[in-house]
XYZ file of C-alpha atoms in Angstrom:
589
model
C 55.529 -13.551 -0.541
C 57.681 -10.726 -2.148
C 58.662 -7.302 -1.815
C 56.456 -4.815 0.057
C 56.935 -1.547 -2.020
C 55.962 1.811 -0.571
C 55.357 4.987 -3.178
C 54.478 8.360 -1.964
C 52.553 10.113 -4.879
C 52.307 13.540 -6.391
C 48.067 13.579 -5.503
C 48.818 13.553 -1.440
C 48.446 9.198 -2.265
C 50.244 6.624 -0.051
C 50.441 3.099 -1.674
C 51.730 0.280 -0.543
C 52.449 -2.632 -3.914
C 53.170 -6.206 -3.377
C 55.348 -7.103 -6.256
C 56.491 -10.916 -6.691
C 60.259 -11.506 -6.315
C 61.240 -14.495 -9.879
C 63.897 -16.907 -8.984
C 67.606 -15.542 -10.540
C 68.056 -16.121 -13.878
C 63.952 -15.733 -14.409
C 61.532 -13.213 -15.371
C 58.459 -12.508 -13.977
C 56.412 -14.195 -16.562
C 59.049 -16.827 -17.071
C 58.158 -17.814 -13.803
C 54.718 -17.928 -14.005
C 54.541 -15.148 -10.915
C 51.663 -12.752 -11.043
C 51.815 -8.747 -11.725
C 52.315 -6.328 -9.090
C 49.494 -5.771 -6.898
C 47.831 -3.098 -4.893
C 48.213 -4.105 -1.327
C 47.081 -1.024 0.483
C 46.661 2.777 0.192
C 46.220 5.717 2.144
C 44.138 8.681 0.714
C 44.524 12.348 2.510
C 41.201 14.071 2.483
C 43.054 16.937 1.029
C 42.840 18.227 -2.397
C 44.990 16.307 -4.943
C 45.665 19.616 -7.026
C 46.094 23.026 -5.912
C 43.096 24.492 -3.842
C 43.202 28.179 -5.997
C 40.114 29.400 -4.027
C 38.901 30.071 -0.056
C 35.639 30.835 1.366
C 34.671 30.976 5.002
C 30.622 30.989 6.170
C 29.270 34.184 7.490
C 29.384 32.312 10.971
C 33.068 31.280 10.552
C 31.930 27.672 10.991
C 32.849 26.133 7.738
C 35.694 26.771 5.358
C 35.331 26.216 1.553
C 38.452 25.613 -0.781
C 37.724 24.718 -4.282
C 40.891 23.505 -6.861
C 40.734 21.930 -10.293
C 37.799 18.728 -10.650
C 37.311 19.391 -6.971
C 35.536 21.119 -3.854
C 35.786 20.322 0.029
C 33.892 21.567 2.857
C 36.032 21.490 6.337
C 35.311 22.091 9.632
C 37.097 25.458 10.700
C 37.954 24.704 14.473
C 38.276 20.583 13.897
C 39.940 20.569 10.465
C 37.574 17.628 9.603
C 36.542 17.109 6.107
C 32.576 17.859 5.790
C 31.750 17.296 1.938
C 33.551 16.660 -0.963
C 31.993 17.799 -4.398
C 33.138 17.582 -8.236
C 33.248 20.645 -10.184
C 35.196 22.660 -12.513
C 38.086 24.426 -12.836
C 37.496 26.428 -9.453
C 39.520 29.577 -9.624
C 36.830 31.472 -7.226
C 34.167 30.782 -4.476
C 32.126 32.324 -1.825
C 29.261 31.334 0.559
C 25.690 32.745 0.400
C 24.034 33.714 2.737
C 22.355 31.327 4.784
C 25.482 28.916 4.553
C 23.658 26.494 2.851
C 24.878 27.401 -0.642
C 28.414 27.949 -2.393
C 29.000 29.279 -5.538
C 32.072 28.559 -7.785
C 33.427 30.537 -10.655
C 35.590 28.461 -12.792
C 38.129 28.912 -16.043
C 35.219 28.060 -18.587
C 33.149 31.157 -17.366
C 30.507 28.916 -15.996
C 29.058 29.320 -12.107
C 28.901 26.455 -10.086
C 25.959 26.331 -7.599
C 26.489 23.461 -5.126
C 24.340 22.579 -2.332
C 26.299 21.859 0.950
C 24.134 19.559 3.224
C 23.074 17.474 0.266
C 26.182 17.601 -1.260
C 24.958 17.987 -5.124
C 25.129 20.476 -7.548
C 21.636 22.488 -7.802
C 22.804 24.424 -11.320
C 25.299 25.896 -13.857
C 25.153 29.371 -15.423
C 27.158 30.382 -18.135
C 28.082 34.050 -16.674
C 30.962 34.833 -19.059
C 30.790 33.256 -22.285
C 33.972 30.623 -21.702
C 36.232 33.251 -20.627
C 37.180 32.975 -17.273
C 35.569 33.862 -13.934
C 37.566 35.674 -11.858
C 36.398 37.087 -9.170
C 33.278 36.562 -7.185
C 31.717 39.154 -4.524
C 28.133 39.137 -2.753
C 26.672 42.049 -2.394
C 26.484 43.841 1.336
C 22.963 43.838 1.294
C 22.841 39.839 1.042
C 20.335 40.309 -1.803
C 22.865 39.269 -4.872
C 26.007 39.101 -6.141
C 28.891 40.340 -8.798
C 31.108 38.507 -10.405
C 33.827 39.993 -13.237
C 34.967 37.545 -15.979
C 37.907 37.918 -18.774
C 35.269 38.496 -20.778
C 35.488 42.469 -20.080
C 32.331 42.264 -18.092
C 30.855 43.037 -14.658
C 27.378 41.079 -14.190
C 25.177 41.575 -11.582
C 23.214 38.778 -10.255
C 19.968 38.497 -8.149
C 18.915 35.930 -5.420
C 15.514 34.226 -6.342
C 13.619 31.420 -5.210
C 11.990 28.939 -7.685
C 10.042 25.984 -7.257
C 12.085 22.871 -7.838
C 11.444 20.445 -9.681
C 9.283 17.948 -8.393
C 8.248 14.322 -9.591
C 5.051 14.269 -10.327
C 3.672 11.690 -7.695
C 5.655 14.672 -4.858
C 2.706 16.069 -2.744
C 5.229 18.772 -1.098
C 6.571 21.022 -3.434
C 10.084 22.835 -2.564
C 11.524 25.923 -3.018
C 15.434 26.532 -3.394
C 17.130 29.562 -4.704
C 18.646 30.326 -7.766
C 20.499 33.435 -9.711
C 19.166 35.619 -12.557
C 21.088 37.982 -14.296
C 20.066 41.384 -13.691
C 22.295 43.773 -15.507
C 26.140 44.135 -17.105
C 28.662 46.635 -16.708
C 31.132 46.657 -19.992
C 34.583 47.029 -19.727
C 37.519 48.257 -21.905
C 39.839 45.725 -20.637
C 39.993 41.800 -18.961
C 38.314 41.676 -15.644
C 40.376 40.354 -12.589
C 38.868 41.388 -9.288
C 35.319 43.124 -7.826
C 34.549 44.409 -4.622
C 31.895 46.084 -3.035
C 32.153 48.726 -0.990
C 30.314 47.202 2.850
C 28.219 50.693 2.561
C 26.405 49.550 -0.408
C 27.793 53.094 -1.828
C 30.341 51.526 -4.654
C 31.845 49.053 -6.738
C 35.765 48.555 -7.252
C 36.247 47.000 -10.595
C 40.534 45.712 -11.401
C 41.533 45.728 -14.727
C 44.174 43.874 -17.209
C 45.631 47.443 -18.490
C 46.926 47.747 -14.164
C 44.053 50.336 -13.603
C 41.371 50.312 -10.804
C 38.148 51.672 -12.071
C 35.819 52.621 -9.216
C 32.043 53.287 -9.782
C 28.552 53.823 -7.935
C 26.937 51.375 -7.415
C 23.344 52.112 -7.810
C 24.145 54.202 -11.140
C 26.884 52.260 -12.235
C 28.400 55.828 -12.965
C 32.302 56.551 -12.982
C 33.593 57.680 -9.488
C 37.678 57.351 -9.613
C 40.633 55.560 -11.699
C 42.907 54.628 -9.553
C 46.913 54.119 -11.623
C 49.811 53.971 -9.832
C 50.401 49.793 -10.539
C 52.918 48.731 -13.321
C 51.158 45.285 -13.180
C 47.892 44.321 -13.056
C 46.240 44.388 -9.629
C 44.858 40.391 -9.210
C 43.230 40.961 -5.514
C 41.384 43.883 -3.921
C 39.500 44.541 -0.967
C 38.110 47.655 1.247
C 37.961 48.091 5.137
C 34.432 47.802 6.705
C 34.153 51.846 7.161
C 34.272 52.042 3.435
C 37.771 54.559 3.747
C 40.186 52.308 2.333
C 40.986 50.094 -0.678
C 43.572 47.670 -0.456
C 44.746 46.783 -4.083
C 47.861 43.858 -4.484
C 49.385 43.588 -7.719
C 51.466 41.033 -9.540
C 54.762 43.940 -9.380
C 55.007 42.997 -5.673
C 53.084 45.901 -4.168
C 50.424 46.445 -2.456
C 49.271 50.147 -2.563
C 46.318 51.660 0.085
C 43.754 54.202 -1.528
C 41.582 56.471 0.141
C 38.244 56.079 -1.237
C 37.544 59.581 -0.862
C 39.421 60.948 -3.510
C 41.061 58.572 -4.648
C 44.408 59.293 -3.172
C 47.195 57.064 -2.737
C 47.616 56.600 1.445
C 50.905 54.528 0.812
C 53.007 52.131 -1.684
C 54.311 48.983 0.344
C 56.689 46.579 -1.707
C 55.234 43.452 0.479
C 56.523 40.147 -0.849
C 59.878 39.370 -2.793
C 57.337 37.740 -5.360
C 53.505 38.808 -7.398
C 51.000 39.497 -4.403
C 48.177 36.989 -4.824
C 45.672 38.028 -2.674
C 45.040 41.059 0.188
C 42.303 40.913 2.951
C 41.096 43.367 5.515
C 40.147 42.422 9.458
C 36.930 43.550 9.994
C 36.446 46.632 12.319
C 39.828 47.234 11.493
C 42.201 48.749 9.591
C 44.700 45.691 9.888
C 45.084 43.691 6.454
C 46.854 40.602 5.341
C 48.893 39.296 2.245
C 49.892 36.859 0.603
C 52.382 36.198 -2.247
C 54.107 33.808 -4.458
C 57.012 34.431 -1.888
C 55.860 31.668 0.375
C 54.513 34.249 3.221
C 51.278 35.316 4.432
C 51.965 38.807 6.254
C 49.886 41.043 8.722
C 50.126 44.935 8.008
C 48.612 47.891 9.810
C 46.672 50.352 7.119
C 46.922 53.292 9.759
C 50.629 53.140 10.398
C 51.612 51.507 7.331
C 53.779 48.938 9.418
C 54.522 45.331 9.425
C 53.208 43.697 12.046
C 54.198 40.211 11.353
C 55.632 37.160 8.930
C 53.881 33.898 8.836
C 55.758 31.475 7.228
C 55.320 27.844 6.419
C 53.837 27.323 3.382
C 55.970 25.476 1.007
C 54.880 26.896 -2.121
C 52.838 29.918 -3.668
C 50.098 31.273 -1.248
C 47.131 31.524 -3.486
C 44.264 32.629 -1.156
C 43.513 33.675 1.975
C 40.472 33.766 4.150
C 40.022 36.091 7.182
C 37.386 35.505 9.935
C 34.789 38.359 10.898
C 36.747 39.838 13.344
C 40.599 38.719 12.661
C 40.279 35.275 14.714
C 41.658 33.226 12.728
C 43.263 33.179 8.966
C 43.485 30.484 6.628
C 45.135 29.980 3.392
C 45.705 28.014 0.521
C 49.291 26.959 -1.053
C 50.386 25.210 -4.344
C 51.687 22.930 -2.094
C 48.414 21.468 -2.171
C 47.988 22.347 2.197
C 45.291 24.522 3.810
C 46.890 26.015 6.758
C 44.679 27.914 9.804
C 46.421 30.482 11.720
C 44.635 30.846 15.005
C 44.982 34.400 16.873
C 46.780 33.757 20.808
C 46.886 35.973 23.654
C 50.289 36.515 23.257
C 51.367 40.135 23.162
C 53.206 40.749 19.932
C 55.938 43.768 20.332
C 57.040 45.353 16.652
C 61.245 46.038 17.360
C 60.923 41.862 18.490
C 59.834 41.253 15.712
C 61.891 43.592 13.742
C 65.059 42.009 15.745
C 64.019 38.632 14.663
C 63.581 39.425 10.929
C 66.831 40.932 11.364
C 68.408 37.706 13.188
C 67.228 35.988 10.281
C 68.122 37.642 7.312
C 72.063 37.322 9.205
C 71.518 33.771 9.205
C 70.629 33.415 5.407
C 73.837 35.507 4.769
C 73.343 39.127 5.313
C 76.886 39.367 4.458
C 76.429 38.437 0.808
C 73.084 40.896 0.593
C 75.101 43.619 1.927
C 78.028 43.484 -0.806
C 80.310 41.153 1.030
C 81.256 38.427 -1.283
C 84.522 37.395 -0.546
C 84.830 35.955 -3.724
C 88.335 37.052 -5.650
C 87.281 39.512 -8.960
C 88.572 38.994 -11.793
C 90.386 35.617 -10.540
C 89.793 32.892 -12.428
C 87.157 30.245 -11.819
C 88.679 27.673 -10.586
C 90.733 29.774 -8.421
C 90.268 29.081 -4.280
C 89.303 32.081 -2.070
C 91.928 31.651 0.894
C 89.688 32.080 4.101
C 90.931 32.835 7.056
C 90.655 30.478 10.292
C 88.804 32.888 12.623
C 86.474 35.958 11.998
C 85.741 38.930 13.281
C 82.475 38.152 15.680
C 79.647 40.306 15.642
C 76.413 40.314 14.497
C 74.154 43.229 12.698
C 71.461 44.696 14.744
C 68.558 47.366 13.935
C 71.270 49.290 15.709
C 74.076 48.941 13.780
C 71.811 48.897 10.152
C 71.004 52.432 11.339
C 73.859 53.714 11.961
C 74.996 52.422 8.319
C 72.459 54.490 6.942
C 73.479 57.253 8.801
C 76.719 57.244 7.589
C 75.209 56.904 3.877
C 73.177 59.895 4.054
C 76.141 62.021 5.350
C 78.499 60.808 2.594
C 75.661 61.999 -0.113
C 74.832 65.115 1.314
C 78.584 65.573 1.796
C 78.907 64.479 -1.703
C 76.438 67.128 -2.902
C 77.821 69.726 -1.527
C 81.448 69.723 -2.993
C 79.911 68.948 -6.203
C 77.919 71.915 -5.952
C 81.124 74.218 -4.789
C 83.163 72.498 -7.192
C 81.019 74.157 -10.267
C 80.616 76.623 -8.808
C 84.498 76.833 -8.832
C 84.929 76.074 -12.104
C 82.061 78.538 -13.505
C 83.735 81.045 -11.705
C 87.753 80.192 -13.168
C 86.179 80.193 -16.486
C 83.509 83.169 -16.470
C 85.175 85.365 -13.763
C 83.220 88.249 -15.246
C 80.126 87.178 -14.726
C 80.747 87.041 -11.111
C 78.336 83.863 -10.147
C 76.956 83.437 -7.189
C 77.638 80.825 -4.581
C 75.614 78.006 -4.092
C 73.211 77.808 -1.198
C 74.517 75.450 1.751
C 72.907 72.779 3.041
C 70.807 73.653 6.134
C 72.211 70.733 7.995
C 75.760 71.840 7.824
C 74.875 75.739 8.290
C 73.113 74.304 11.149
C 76.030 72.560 12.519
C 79.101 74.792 11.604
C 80.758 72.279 9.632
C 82.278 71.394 6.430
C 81.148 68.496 4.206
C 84.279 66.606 5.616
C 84.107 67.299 8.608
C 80.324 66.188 9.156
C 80.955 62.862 7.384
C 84.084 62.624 10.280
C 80.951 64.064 13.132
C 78.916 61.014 11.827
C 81.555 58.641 11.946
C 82.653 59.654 15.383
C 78.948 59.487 17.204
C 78.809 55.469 16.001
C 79.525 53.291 19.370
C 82.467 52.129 18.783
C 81.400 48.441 19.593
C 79.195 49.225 16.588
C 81.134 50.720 13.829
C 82.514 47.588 12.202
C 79.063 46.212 11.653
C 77.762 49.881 10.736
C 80.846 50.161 7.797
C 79.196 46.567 6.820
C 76.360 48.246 5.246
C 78.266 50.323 3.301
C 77.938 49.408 -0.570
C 81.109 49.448 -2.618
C 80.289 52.380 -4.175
C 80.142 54.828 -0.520
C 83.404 52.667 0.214
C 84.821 54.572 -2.628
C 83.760 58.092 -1.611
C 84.465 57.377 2.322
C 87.890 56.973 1.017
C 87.716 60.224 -0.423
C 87.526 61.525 2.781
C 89.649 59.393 4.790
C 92.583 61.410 2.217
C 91.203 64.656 3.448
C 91.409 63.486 6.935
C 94.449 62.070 7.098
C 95.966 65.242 5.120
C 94.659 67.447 7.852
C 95.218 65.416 10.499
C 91.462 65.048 11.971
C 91.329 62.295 14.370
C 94.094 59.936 13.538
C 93.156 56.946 15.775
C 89.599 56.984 14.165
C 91.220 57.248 10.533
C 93.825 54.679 10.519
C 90.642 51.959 11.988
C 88.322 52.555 9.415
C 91.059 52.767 6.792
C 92.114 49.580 7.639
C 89.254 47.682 8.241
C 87.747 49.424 4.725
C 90.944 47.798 3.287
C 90.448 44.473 5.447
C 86.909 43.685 4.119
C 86.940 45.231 -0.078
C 90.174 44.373 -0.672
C 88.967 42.619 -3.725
C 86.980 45.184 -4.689
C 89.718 47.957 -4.274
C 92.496 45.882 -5.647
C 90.454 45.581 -9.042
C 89.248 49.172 -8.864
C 92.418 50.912 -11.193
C 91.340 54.300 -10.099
C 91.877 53.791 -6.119
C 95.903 53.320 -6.956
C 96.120 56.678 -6.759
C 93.916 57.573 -3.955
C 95.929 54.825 -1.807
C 99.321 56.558 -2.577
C 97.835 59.869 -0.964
C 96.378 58.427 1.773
C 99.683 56.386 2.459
C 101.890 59.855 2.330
C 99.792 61.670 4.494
C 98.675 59.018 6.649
C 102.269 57.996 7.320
C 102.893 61.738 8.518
C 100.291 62.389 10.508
C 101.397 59.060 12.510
C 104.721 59.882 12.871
C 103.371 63.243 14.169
C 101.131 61.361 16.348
C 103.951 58.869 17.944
C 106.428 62.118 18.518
C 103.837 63.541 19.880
C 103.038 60.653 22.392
C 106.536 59.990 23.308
C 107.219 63.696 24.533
C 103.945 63.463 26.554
C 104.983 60.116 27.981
C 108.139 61.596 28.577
C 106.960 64.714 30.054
C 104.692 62.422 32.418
C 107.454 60.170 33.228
C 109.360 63.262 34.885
C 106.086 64.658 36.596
C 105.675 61.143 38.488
C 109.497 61.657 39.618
C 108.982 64.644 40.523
C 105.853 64.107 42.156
C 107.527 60.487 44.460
C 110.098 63.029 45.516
C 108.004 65.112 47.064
C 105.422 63.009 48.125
C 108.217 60.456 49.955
C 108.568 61.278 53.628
C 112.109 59.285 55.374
C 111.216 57.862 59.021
C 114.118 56.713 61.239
C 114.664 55.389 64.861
C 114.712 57.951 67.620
C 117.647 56.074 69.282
C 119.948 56.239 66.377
C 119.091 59.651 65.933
C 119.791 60.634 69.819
C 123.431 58.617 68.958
C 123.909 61.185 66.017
C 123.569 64.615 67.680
C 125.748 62.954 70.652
C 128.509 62.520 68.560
C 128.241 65.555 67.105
C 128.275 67.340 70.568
C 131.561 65.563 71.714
C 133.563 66.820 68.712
C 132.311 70.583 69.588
C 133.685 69.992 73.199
C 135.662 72.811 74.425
C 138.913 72.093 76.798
C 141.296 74.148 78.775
C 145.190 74.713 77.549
C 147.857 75.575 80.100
C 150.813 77.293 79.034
């Protein structure tokens, strides 16, 4: 007897302890009761550190993920655990040809050459020197591989086969492959990633100093430097035409290069957190990421669009695997999980999924991300934010994010343009003999005949009205400011009252914080109260004569419109008695 204890452990360990209950009063050994005991466990098959590495067999078949002390072979469609090998700090793997063979690069600078169907390790090479191995890449023509250390250099390896080792009483003699070192390209800085180009034609070699050094491969002469990163780039990889380089860096981009020239296609900022790894679809111009941020994403190279999010990982992606032709993905996470994304049939629409990242980043709080803290400033901070019982419903749409960055860009090229005329206003006060010239206008207004104020108003006015709450949303403070700029001017020249007085006041409804602490929109407020308050008054006069005016008209209109129907027998009774007092009698005298 006692009490059945169950502990969940920090390797992916289940245990289940026994531990002997004393009598009260008693200790364990007081009582003579034996120590806690191992009842029962339950192992995972999984890795009990975090699988840093991926490798997937030229026939997609089997999946290879390799983490400190330890290396498993799974089954890619069953998820079933083949082998299980010890090695070293894995921090990068690959299959060779054939299938038969994986080789490991680990922190130490050593290569690991296991054997998978006898499950042993065949041999060790010291590539780097005990700095680490970072990057592993066989060679397109299956004949060798490269692999780039910390030790600022880029080996070159060969495939042989030996004769192994036989006892001596072994009639047949075996042969089993091996690596020799061919040749070494030195660096100027730490090695971090190597690719080969699938043409055979070059070598892409990532640096510690952020720099992409690209060479022939034959030659091992200098082709391109590719700069642009303001971290290092820690993953790389080009598309199977040879036209494109994918490079992801630890500043959260991922950049595409044209392999050309060396030109810089595009500059994505992919994950909220250091890219870890990139990987092209072959055939295809379609590559994935992965990031610290939790996501693995798909993008398209051509269009330079996201195509999707997956999420579930629960920690740090740190690899990624792609089958031949975009099948299936799988990846690695710190939280110690290999996760297979299979490919469906499903159609997959772009503005869906740009709704639903939308939908979502409104349910983490899109109102705090856009500058809507309702959160007193200045107040003290253990003051309580009075919130109100019911809220304004809507939601923010691609729609309504749009038309907030409509109304953005008008308010800066508005702003531009009286700053402009304003210099040139005050050059020409202080220097009036110099006679300056005026400032060129912005094509956009020449183009539309207006003024800077009045094409913020234009803006303004072509937002649905069901959307311009949520569009004034995505207004930062600081546009809140100069859109109140030019509420004054409208208000003091009377353009579109209605419109004024609802943005005013639900500008005033949602920063009044903001405004309250902001000294310098006292005085603004004052203006826009004195001519705001005139141009309604105008307004209401100017409604009540028109009601007025419409109140006669429908008189006017019943009067004449209104026809009077009576009986013909009370009519016939009228023009009788009319005829008897006309009667005409004679008078004798």
């Amino acid at each position: 007897g006692g009490l059945h204890v169950l502990v969940s452990q920090n390797n992916n360990a289940i245990h289940t302890w026994n531990v002997p209950i004393p009598p009260p009063g008693k200790t364990t050994k007081q009582a003579g009761l034996p120590e806690p005991s191992l009842v029962s466990s339950v192992e995972m098959l999984g890795h009990r550190t975090e699988p840093r590495a991926l490798a997937l067999s030229f026939d997609n078949e089997l999946v290879v993920s390799a983490a400190n002390k330890s290396l498993r072979v799974w089954n890619a469609h069953t998820g079933a655990c083949v082998r299980t090998l010890e090695c070293g700090s894995a921090i990068c793997a690959a299959f060779l040809p054939g299938d038969q063979l994986v080789v490991v690069g680990t922190k130490d600078g050593q290569i690991e050459l296991f054997d998978i169907p006898s499950a042993t390790l065949l041999e060790t090479f010291d590539a780097h020197e005990g700095a680490a191995c970072w990057s592993i890449d066989v060679r397109p023509d299956k004949k060798g591989l490269v692999t780039g250390g910390a030790d600022k250099c880029v080996k070159f390896w060969d495939f042989e086969l030996v004769r192994d080792s036989q006892s001596p009483d072994s009639v047949v003699s075996r042969r089993r492959m091996t690596l020799e070192h061919v040749k070494t390209l030195k660096m100027s800085d730490d090695v971090l990633a190597v690719k080969c180009s699938p043409d055979s034609r070059l070598i892409a070699v990532s640096l510690l100093d952020t720099t992409v050094k690209v060479f022939y491969a034959d030659t091992l002469k200098f082709f391109l430097s590719l700069y642009g990163h303001k971290l290092p780039v820690v993953s790389m990889d080009i598309s199977s035409d040879s036209t494109l380089l994918v490079t992801g860096s630890a500043d959260k981009s991922v950049k595409l290069w044209g392999l050309d020239f060396g030109d810089c296609h595009r500059s994505l900022l992919a994950h909220q957190e250091p890219v870890t790894t990139v990987r092209f679809v072959w055939g295809t111009h379609y590559f994935f990421s992965a990031g610290k941020d939790k996501l693995v994403q798909q993008w398209d190279g051509d269009n330079f669009q996201r195509i999707q999010k997956l999420a579930g990982s629960h920690g740090d992606v740190w690899a990624l695997a792609v089958a031949k032709h975009g099948n299936f993905v799988v990846s690695s996470s710190q939280d110690r999980s290999i996760r297979i994304w299979d490919k469906t049939e499903e159609p997959l629409f772009l503005e869906e999924e740009r709704e639903r990242e939308l939908e979502e980043l409104y349910d983490r709080g899109l109102e705090e991300s856009l500058d809507r803290d309702e959160t007193a400033i200045g107040g003290d901070d253990g003051d309580a934010v009075d919130t109100e019982e019911s809220q304004r419903a809507g939601k923010a749409t691609m729609e309504t994010l749009k038309a907030g960055e409509r109304i953005m860009e008008a308010l800066e090229l508005a702003d531009e343009e009286r700053r402009k005329w304003h210099e040139y206003e005050e050059r020409k006060r202080k220097t009036p003999q110099l006679n300056p010239a005026p400032p060129d206008t912005n094509p956009v207004l020449l183009f539309e005949k207006l003024s800077p104020e009045a094409y913020v108003l234009r803006t303004v006015e072509r937002v649905r009205a069901s959307e311009l709450e949520d569009a004034l949303l995505a207004l930062p403070f600081s546009r809140v400011l100069s859109l109140m700029v030019y509420i004054d001017i409208w208000a003091r020249r009377e353009w579109n009252t209605p419109l004024t007085c609802r943005v005013l006041f639900f500008m005033l409804k949602t920063h009044q914080n903001q405004i309250v602490a902001t000294r310098t929109m006292r005085s603004r407020l004052d203006s826009i109260r004195k001519h705001l308050r005139s141009g309604v008054s105008q307004q209401r006069d100017q409604i009540g004569y028109n009601l007025a005016a419409l109140t006669s008209l429908r008189a006017e209109w019943e009067a004449n419109a209104t026809a009077e129907f009576f009986d013909e027998k009370d009519i016939q009774k009228v023009l009788d008695a009319q005829l008897k007092k006309r009667k005409f009698t004679g008078v004798k005298v």
